[in-house]
Amino acid sequence: MTETQIPTEQRLDIRLSVNGVLRTTTVTPRRLLSDCLRHDLGLTGTHVGCEHGVCGACTVRIDGKPMRACLMFAVSAQGHEITTVEGLADADGTMHPVQQAFRECHGLQCGFCTPGFLTVVSAFLEENPAPTEEEAREAVSGNLCRCTGYQNIVKSVLRAAAITRERKGTEERKGTEEGKGTDERKAAAPAEGDAR
């Protein structure tokens, strides 16, 4: 009787841009992006529910568009920008408007589905910054939640749109005030050669 060798599966070195950071890891060609993010890169915010692309818990953004990470091989994500729920907040820790809205409106209960909703809604609001309630409901219809009944999720979408507008208005006012201050300083400064 001879010893049988079991062939080992090929492993590939890949480089993924995740939340603005270039990460390297080694995976099998069949490694799902969801498993790579969670197990290889330690980004456990991407949840795995159905593993068939139905529930939406594993949704991440690929080049800004929502994508089910359980339906994509990690090797195919090379050359694309991946944004997980961990990448939504600002570098200083300020919550993304969608995260803030879900918190304010109690848009979650157990939280398992929440990362998928956050990534989907963040992409949706970039395309439709002032949705109606019906549009908000349609936007989240591809994600499943067994706890909330969706009422507070829809409220969260609408509140996130309002927060985004509020923040944009604050930034615009701040920019106008800074510009005004510069103009006032220029007007108050003596001109060259002026003997004030």
PDB file of C-alpha atoms in Angstrom:
ATOM      1  CA  MET A   1       0.000   0.000   0.000  1.00  0.00           C
ATOM      2  CA  THR A   2       1.423   3.368  -1.004  1.00  0.00           C
ATOM      3  CA  GLU A   3       0.921   6.592   0.827  1.00  0.00           C
ATOM      4  CA  THR A   4      -1.495   8.891  -0.996  1.00  0.00           C
ATOM      5  CA  GLN A   5      -0.676  12.552  -1.133  1.00  0.00           C
ATOM      6  CA  ILE A   6      -3.565  14.926  -0.884  1.00  0.00           C
ATOM      7  CA  PRO A   7      -2.895  17.918  -3.104  1.00  0.00           C
ATOM      8  CA  THR A   8      -2.843  21.202  -1.286  1.00  0.00           C
ATOM      9  CA  GLU A   9      -4.977  23.993  -2.580  1.00  0.00           C
ATOM     10  CA  GLN A  10      -3.136  26.804  -4.303  1.00  0.00           C
ATOM     11  CA  ARG A  11      -2.662  29.958  -2.203  1.00  0.00           C
ATOM     12  CA  LEU A  12      -2.382  33.434  -3.655  1.00  0.00           C
ATOM     13  CA  ASP A  13      -0.899  36.610  -2.238  1.00  0.00           C
ATOM     14  CA  ILE A  14      -3.373  39.445  -2.712  1.00  0.00           C
ATOM     15  CA  ARG A  15      -3.396  43.172  -2.008  1.00  0.00           C
ATOM     16  CA  LEU A  16      -6.690  44.761  -1.068  1.00  0.00           C
ATOM     17  CA  SER A  17      -7.483  48.417  -0.510  1.00  0.00           C
ATOM     18  CA  VAL A  18      -9.799  48.347   2.495  1.00  0.00           C
ATOM     19  CA  ASN A  19     -11.077  51.552   4.095  1.00  0.00           C
ATOM     20  CA  GLY A  20      -8.297  53.489   2.402  1.00  0.00           C
ATOM     21  CA  VAL A  21      -5.513  51.195   3.650  1.00  0.00           C
ATOM     22  CA  LEU A  22      -3.618  48.769   1.411  1.00  0.00           C
ATOM     23  CA  ARG A  23      -3.667  45.339   3.079  1.00  0.00           C
ATOM     24  CA  THR A  24      -1.921  42.137   2.004  1.00  0.00           C
ATOM     25  CA  THR A  25      -2.898  38.580   2.814  1.00  0.00           C
ATOM     26  CA  THR A  26      -2.666  35.071   1.394  1.00  0.00           C
ATOM     27  CA  VAL A  27      -5.862  33.274   0.399  1.00  0.00           C
ATOM     28  CA  THR A  28      -7.100  30.330  -1.594  1.00  0.00           C
ATOM     29  CA  PRO A  29      -8.693  31.286  -4.928  1.00  0.00           C
ATOM     30  CA  ARG A  30     -12.118  30.289  -3.555  1.00  0.00           C
ATOM     31  CA  ARG A  31     -11.893  32.422  -0.393  1.00  0.00           C
ATOM     32  CA  LEU A  32     -14.958  34.636  -0.131  1.00  0.00           C
ATOM     33  CA  LEU A  33     -14.405  38.334   0.443  1.00  0.00           C
ATOM     34  CA  SER A  34     -16.586  38.160   3.571  1.00  0.00           C
ATOM     35  CA  ASP A  35     -14.371  35.447   5.070  1.00  0.00           C
ATOM     36  CA  CYS A  36     -11.192  37.264   4.046  1.00  0.00           C
ATOM     37  CA  LEU A  37     -12.346  40.491   5.688  1.00  0.00           C
ATOM     38  CA  ARG A  38     -13.424  38.770   8.889  1.00  0.00           C
ATOM     39  CA  HIS A  39     -10.858  36.014   9.363  1.00  0.00           C
ATOM     40  CA  ASP A  40      -7.777  37.179   7.465  1.00  0.00           C
ATOM     41  CA  LEU A  41      -7.963  40.947   8.022  1.00  0.00           C
ATOM     42  CA  GLY A  42      -9.811  41.009  11.361  1.00  0.00           C
ATOM     43  CA  LEU A  43     -12.589  43.327  10.166  1.00  0.00           C
ATOM     44  CA  THR A  44     -15.469  41.588  11.895  1.00  0.00           C
ATOM     45  CA  GLY A  45     -18.041  44.303  11.218  1.00  0.00           C
ATOM     46  CA  THR A  46     -18.947  42.513   7.996  1.00  0.00           C
ATOM     47  CA  HIS A  47     -21.391  39.864   9.195  1.00  0.00           C
ATOM     48  CA  VAL A  48     -22.187  36.603   7.459  1.00  0.00           C
ATOM     49  CA  GLY A  49     -25.807  35.533   7.606  1.00  0.00           C
ATOM     50  CA  CYS A  50     -27.242  33.441   4.809  1.00  0.00           C
ATOM     51  CA  GLU A  51     -24.071  32.981   2.716  1.00  0.00           C
ATOM     52  CA  HIS A  52     -26.278  33.110  -0.393  1.00  0.00           C
ATOM     53  CA  GLY A  53     -26.487  36.888  -0.978  1.00  0.00           C
ATOM     54  CA  VAL A  54     -30.063  37.099   0.265  1.00  0.00           C
ATOM     55  CA  CYS A  55     -29.914  38.727   3.713  1.00  0.00           C
ATOM     56  CA  GLY A  56     -27.508  41.628   3.068  1.00  0.00           C
ATOM     57  CA  ALA A  57     -25.663  41.347   6.417  1.00  0.00           C
ATOM     58  CA  CYS A  58     -22.341  41.009   4.559  1.00  0.00           C
ATOM     59  CA  THR A  59     -22.815  44.069   2.350  1.00  0.00           C
ATOM     60  CA  VAL A  60     -19.728  46.205   1.803  1.00  0.00           C
ATOM     61  CA  ARG A  61     -19.063  48.953  -0.717  1.00  0.00           C
ATOM     62  CA  ILE A  62     -16.922  48.130  -3.724  1.00  0.00           C
ATOM     63  CA  ASP A  63     -15.837  51.303  -5.511  1.00  0.00           C
ATOM     64  CA  GLY A  64     -18.700  53.035  -3.722  1.00  0.00           C
ATOM     65  CA  LYS A  65     -21.406  50.571  -4.747  1.00  0.00           C
ATOM     66  CA  PRO A  66     -23.069  48.080  -2.372  1.00  0.00           C
ATOM     67  CA  MET A  67     -21.938  44.499  -2.940  1.00  0.00           C
ATOM     68  CA  ARG A  68     -22.605  41.254  -1.089  1.00  0.00           C
ATOM     69  CA  ALA A  69     -19.208  40.135   0.208  1.00  0.00           C
ATOM     70  CA  CYS A  70     -20.413  36.531   0.457  1.00  0.00           C
ATOM     71  CA  LEU A  71     -20.885  36.434  -3.326  1.00  0.00           C
ATOM     72  CA  MET A  72     -17.460  37.773  -4.257  1.00  0.00           C
ATOM     73  CA  PHE A  73     -14.108  36.049  -4.170  1.00  0.00           C
ATOM     74  CA  ALA A  74     -11.416  37.969  -2.314  1.00  0.00           C
ATOM     75  CA  VAL A  75      -9.025  37.684  -5.280  1.00  0.00           C
ATOM     76  CA  SER A  76     -11.541  39.482  -7.503  1.00  0.00           C
ATOM     77  CA  ALA A  77     -11.585  42.474  -5.141  1.00  0.00           C
ATOM     78  CA  GLN A  78      -7.978  43.375  -5.985  1.00  0.00           C
ATOM     79  CA  GLY A  79      -7.754  46.746  -7.702  1.00  0.00           C
ATOM     80  CA  HIS A  80     -11.006  47.946  -6.155  1.00  0.00           C
ATOM     81  CA  GLU A  81     -11.667  50.171  -3.146  1.00  0.00           C
ATOM     82  CA  ILE A  82     -13.485  48.224  -0.428  1.00  0.00           C
ATOM     83  CA  THR A  83     -15.348  50.100   2.293  1.00  0.00           C
ATOM     84  CA  THR A  84     -16.599  48.140   5.269  1.00  0.00           C
ATOM     85  CA  VAL A  85     -18.744  49.420   8.121  1.00  0.00           C
ATOM     86  CA  GLU A  86     -15.504  50.118  10.013  1.00  0.00           C
ATOM     87  CA  GLY A  87     -14.553  52.613   7.297  1.00  0.00           C
ATOM     88  CA  LEU A  88     -17.704  54.736   7.417  1.00  0.00           C
ATOM     89  CA  ALA A  89     -16.765  56.930  10.380  1.00  0.00           C
ATOM     90  CA  ASP A  90     -14.379  59.866   9.943  1.00  0.00           C
ATOM     91  CA  ALA A  91     -10.741  59.428  10.907  1.00  0.00           C
ATOM     92  CA  ASP A  92     -11.351  61.538  14.031  1.00  0.00           C
ATOM     93  CA  GLY A  93     -14.075  59.129  15.166  1.00  0.00           C
ATOM     94  CA  THR A  94     -17.039  61.272  14.132  1.00  0.00           C
ATOM     95  CA  MET A  95     -19.846  58.927  13.201  1.00  0.00           C
ATOM     96  CA  HIS A  96     -21.049  58.851   9.616  1.00  0.00           C
ATOM     97  CA  PRO A  97     -24.515  60.482   9.346  1.00  0.00           C
ATOM     98  CA  VAL A  98     -26.038  57.033   8.776  1.00  0.00           C
ATOM     99  CA  GLN A  99     -24.417  55.652  11.931  1.00  0.00           C
ATOM    100  CA  GLN A 100     -25.595  58.671  13.927  1.00  0.00           C
ATOM    101  CA  ALA A 101     -29.131  58.368  12.558  1.00  0.00           C
ATOM    102  CA  PHE A 102     -29.407  54.653  13.333  1.00  0.00           C
ATOM    103  CA  ARG A 103     -28.301  55.441  16.874  1.00  0.00           C
ATOM    104  CA  GLU A 104     -30.702  58.378  17.295  1.00  0.00           C
ATOM    105  CA  CYS A 105     -33.699  56.624  15.736  1.00  0.00           C
ATOM    106  CA  HIS A 106     -33.100  53.193  17.277  1.00  0.00           C
ATOM    107  CA  GLY A 107     -32.730  51.670  13.829  1.00  0.00           C
ATOM    108  CA  LEU A 108     -31.298  48.474  15.268  1.00  0.00           C
ATOM    109  CA  GLN A 109     -32.076  45.941  17.921  1.00  0.00           C
ATOM    110  CA  CYS A 110     -29.811  42.891  17.927  1.00  0.00           C
ATOM    111  CA  GLY A 111     -27.429  44.647  15.504  1.00  0.00           C
ATOM    112  CA  PHE A 112     -26.560  41.638  13.368  1.00  0.00           C
ATOM    113  CA  CYS A 113     -27.987  43.123  10.165  1.00  0.00           C
ATOM    114  CA  THR A 114     -26.908  46.696  10.954  1.00  0.00           C
ATOM    115  CA  PRO A 115     -23.514  46.787   9.157  1.00  0.00           C
ATOM    116  CA  GLY A 116     -25.187  45.771   5.907  1.00  0.00           C
ATOM    117  CA  PHE A 117     -27.883  48.403   6.315  1.00  0.00           C
ATOM    118  CA  LEU A 118     -25.304  51.099   7.097  1.00  0.00           C
ATOM    119  CA  THR A 119     -23.253  50.405   3.972  1.00  0.00           C
ATOM    120  CA  VAL A 120     -26.323  50.185   1.738  1.00  0.00           C
ATOM    121  CA  VAL A 121     -27.873  53.371   3.110  1.00  0.00           C
ATOM    122  CA  SER A 122     -24.605  55.339   2.923  1.00  0.00           C
ATOM    123  CA  ALA A 123     -24.337  54.517  -0.788  1.00  0.00           C
ATOM    124  CA  PHE A 124     -28.038  55.203  -1.396  1.00  0.00           C
ATOM    125  CA  LEU A 125     -27.885  58.670   0.171  1.00  0.00           C
ATOM    126  CA  GLU A 126     -24.945  59.644  -2.017  1.00  0.00           C
ATOM    127  CA  GLU A 127     -27.168  58.998  -5.039  1.00  0.00           C
ATOM    128  CA  ASN A 128     -30.391  60.331  -3.490  1.00  0.00           C
ATOM    129  CA  PRO A 129     -29.649  62.863  -0.731  1.00  0.00           C
ATOM    130  CA  ALA A 130     -33.305  63.784  -0.179  1.00  0.00           C
ATOM    131  CA  PRO A 131     -35.348  60.569  -0.407  1.00  0.00           C
ATOM    132  CA  THR A 132     -39.036  60.205   0.240  1.00  0.00           C
ATOM    133  CA  GLU A 133     -40.214  57.636   2.770  1.00  0.00           C
ATOM    134  CA  GLU A 134     -41.179  55.328  -0.089  1.00  0.00           C
ATOM    135  CA  GLU A 135     -37.714  55.657  -1.691  1.00  0.00           C
ATOM    136  CA  ALA A 136     -36.053  54.991   1.676  1.00  0.00           C
ATOM    137  CA  ARG A 137     -38.159  51.864   2.152  1.00  0.00           C
ATOM    138  CA  GLU A 138     -37.265  50.657  -1.354  1.00  0.00           C
ATOM    139  CA  ALA A 139     -33.553  51.315  -0.729  1.00  0.00           C
ATOM    140  CA  VAL A 140     -33.456  49.002   2.293  1.00  0.00           C
ATOM    141  CA  SER A 141     -35.767  46.345   0.862  1.00  0.00           C
ATOM    142  CA  GLY A 142     -32.853  44.133  -0.191  1.00  0.00           C
ATOM    143  CA  ASN A 143     -31.622  43.738   3.381  1.00  0.00           C
ATOM    144  CA  LEU A 144     -33.341  41.520   5.920  1.00  0.00           C
ATOM    145  CA  CYS A 145     -33.972  42.375   9.565  1.00  0.00           C
ATOM    146  CA  ARG A 146     -35.781  39.964  11.865  1.00  0.00           C
ATOM    147  CA  CYS A 147     -36.095  42.353  14.834  1.00  0.00           C
ATOM    148  CA  THR A 148     -37.195  45.871  13.967  1.00  0.00           C
ATOM    149  CA  GLY A 149     -40.093  45.689  11.542  1.00  0.00           C
ATOM    150  CA  TYR A 150     -38.199  48.276   9.441  1.00  0.00           C
ATOM    151  CA  GLN A 151     -40.105  51.314  10.785  1.00  0.00           C
ATOM    152  CA  ASN A 152     -37.116  52.721  12.651  1.00  0.00           C
ATOM    153  CA  ILE A 153     -34.747  51.717   9.868  1.00  0.00           C
ATOM    154  CA  VAL A 154     -36.747  53.841   7.410  1.00  0.00           C
ATOM    155  CA  LYS A 155     -36.814  56.687   9.958  1.00  0.00           C
ATOM    156  CA  SER A 156     -33.043  56.312  10.245  1.00  0.00           C
ATOM    157  CA  VAL A 157     -32.596  56.676   6.477  1.00  0.00           C
ATOM    158  CA  LEU A 158     -34.622  59.892   6.463  1.00  0.00           C
ATOM    159  CA  ARG A 159     -32.803  61.216   9.545  1.00  0.00           C
ATOM    160  CA  ALA A 160     -29.414  60.402   7.973  1.00  0.00           C
ATOM    161  CA  ALA A 161     -30.387  62.469   4.942  1.00  0.00           C
ATOM    162  CA  ALA A 162     -31.298  65.366   7.270  1.00  0.00           C
ATOM    163  CA  ILE A 163     -28.030  65.044   9.228  1.00  0.00           C
ATOM    164  CA  THR A 164     -26.062  65.086   5.979  1.00  0.00           C
ATOM    165  CA  ARG A 165     -27.833  68.281   4.900  1.00  0.00           C
ATOM    166  CA  GLU A 166     -27.274  69.842   8.342  1.00  0.00           C
ATOM    167  CA  ARG A 167     -23.556  69.016   8.251  1.00  0.00           C
ATOM    168  CA  LYS A 168     -23.218  70.313   4.716  1.00  0.00           C
ATOM    169  CA  GLY A 169     -24.949  73.554   5.696  1.00  0.00           C
ATOM    170  CA  THR A 170     -22.631  73.960   8.701  1.00  0.00           C
ATOM    171  CA  GLU A 171     -19.555  73.402   6.510  1.00  0.00           C
ATOM    172  CA  GLU A 172     -20.819  75.904   3.926  1.00  0.00           C
ATOM    173  CA  ARG A 173     -21.484  78.531   6.612  1.00  0.00           C
ATOM    174  CA  LYS A 174     -18.063  77.908   8.146  1.00  0.00           C
ATOM    175  CA  GLY A 175     -16.409  78.282   4.726  1.00  0.00           C
ATOM    176  CA  THR A 176     -18.326  81.508   4.063  1.00  0.00           C
ATOM    177  CA  GLU A 177     -17.355  82.911   7.461  1.00  0.00           C
ATOM    178  CA  GLU A 178     -13.696  81.996   6.920  1.00  0.00           C
ATOM    179  CA  GLY A 179     -13.747  83.617   3.489  1.00  0.00           C
ATOM    180  CA  LYS A 180     -15.495  86.685   4.875  1.00  0.00           C
ATOM    181  CA  GLY A 181     -12.885  86.979   7.639  1.00  0.00           C
ATOM    182  CA  THR A 182     -10.087  86.857   5.073  1.00  0.00           C
ATOM    183  CA  ASP A 183     -11.745  89.548   2.966  1.00  0.00           C
ATOM    184  CA  GLU A 184     -12.257  91.743   6.049  1.00  0.00           C
ATOM    185  CA  ARG A 185      -8.598  91.332   7.070  1.00  0.00           C
ATOM    186  CA  LYS A 186      -7.467  92.261   3.566  1.00  0.00           C
ATOM    187  CA  ALA A 187      -9.684  95.364   3.599  1.00  0.00           C
ATOM    188  CA  ALA A 188      -8.409  96.410   7.049  1.00  0.00           C
ATOM    189  CA  ALA A 189      -4.725  95.881   6.221  1.00  0.00           C
ATOM    190  CA  PRO A 190      -2.845  98.964   5.044  1.00  0.00           C
ATOM    191  CA  ALA A 191      -1.782  98.905   1.439  1.00  0.00           C
ATOM    192  CA  GLU A 192       1.934  98.820   0.646  1.00  0.00           C
ATOM    193  CA  GLY A 193       3.374 102.266   0.876  1.00  0.00           C
ATOM    194  CA  ASP A 194       0.319 103.497   2.790  1.00  0.00           C
ATOM    195  CA  ALA A 195       1.452 105.794   5.587  1.00  0.00           C
ATOM    196  CA  ARG A 196      -1.255 105.141   8.118  1.00  0.00           C
TER     197      ARG A 196
END
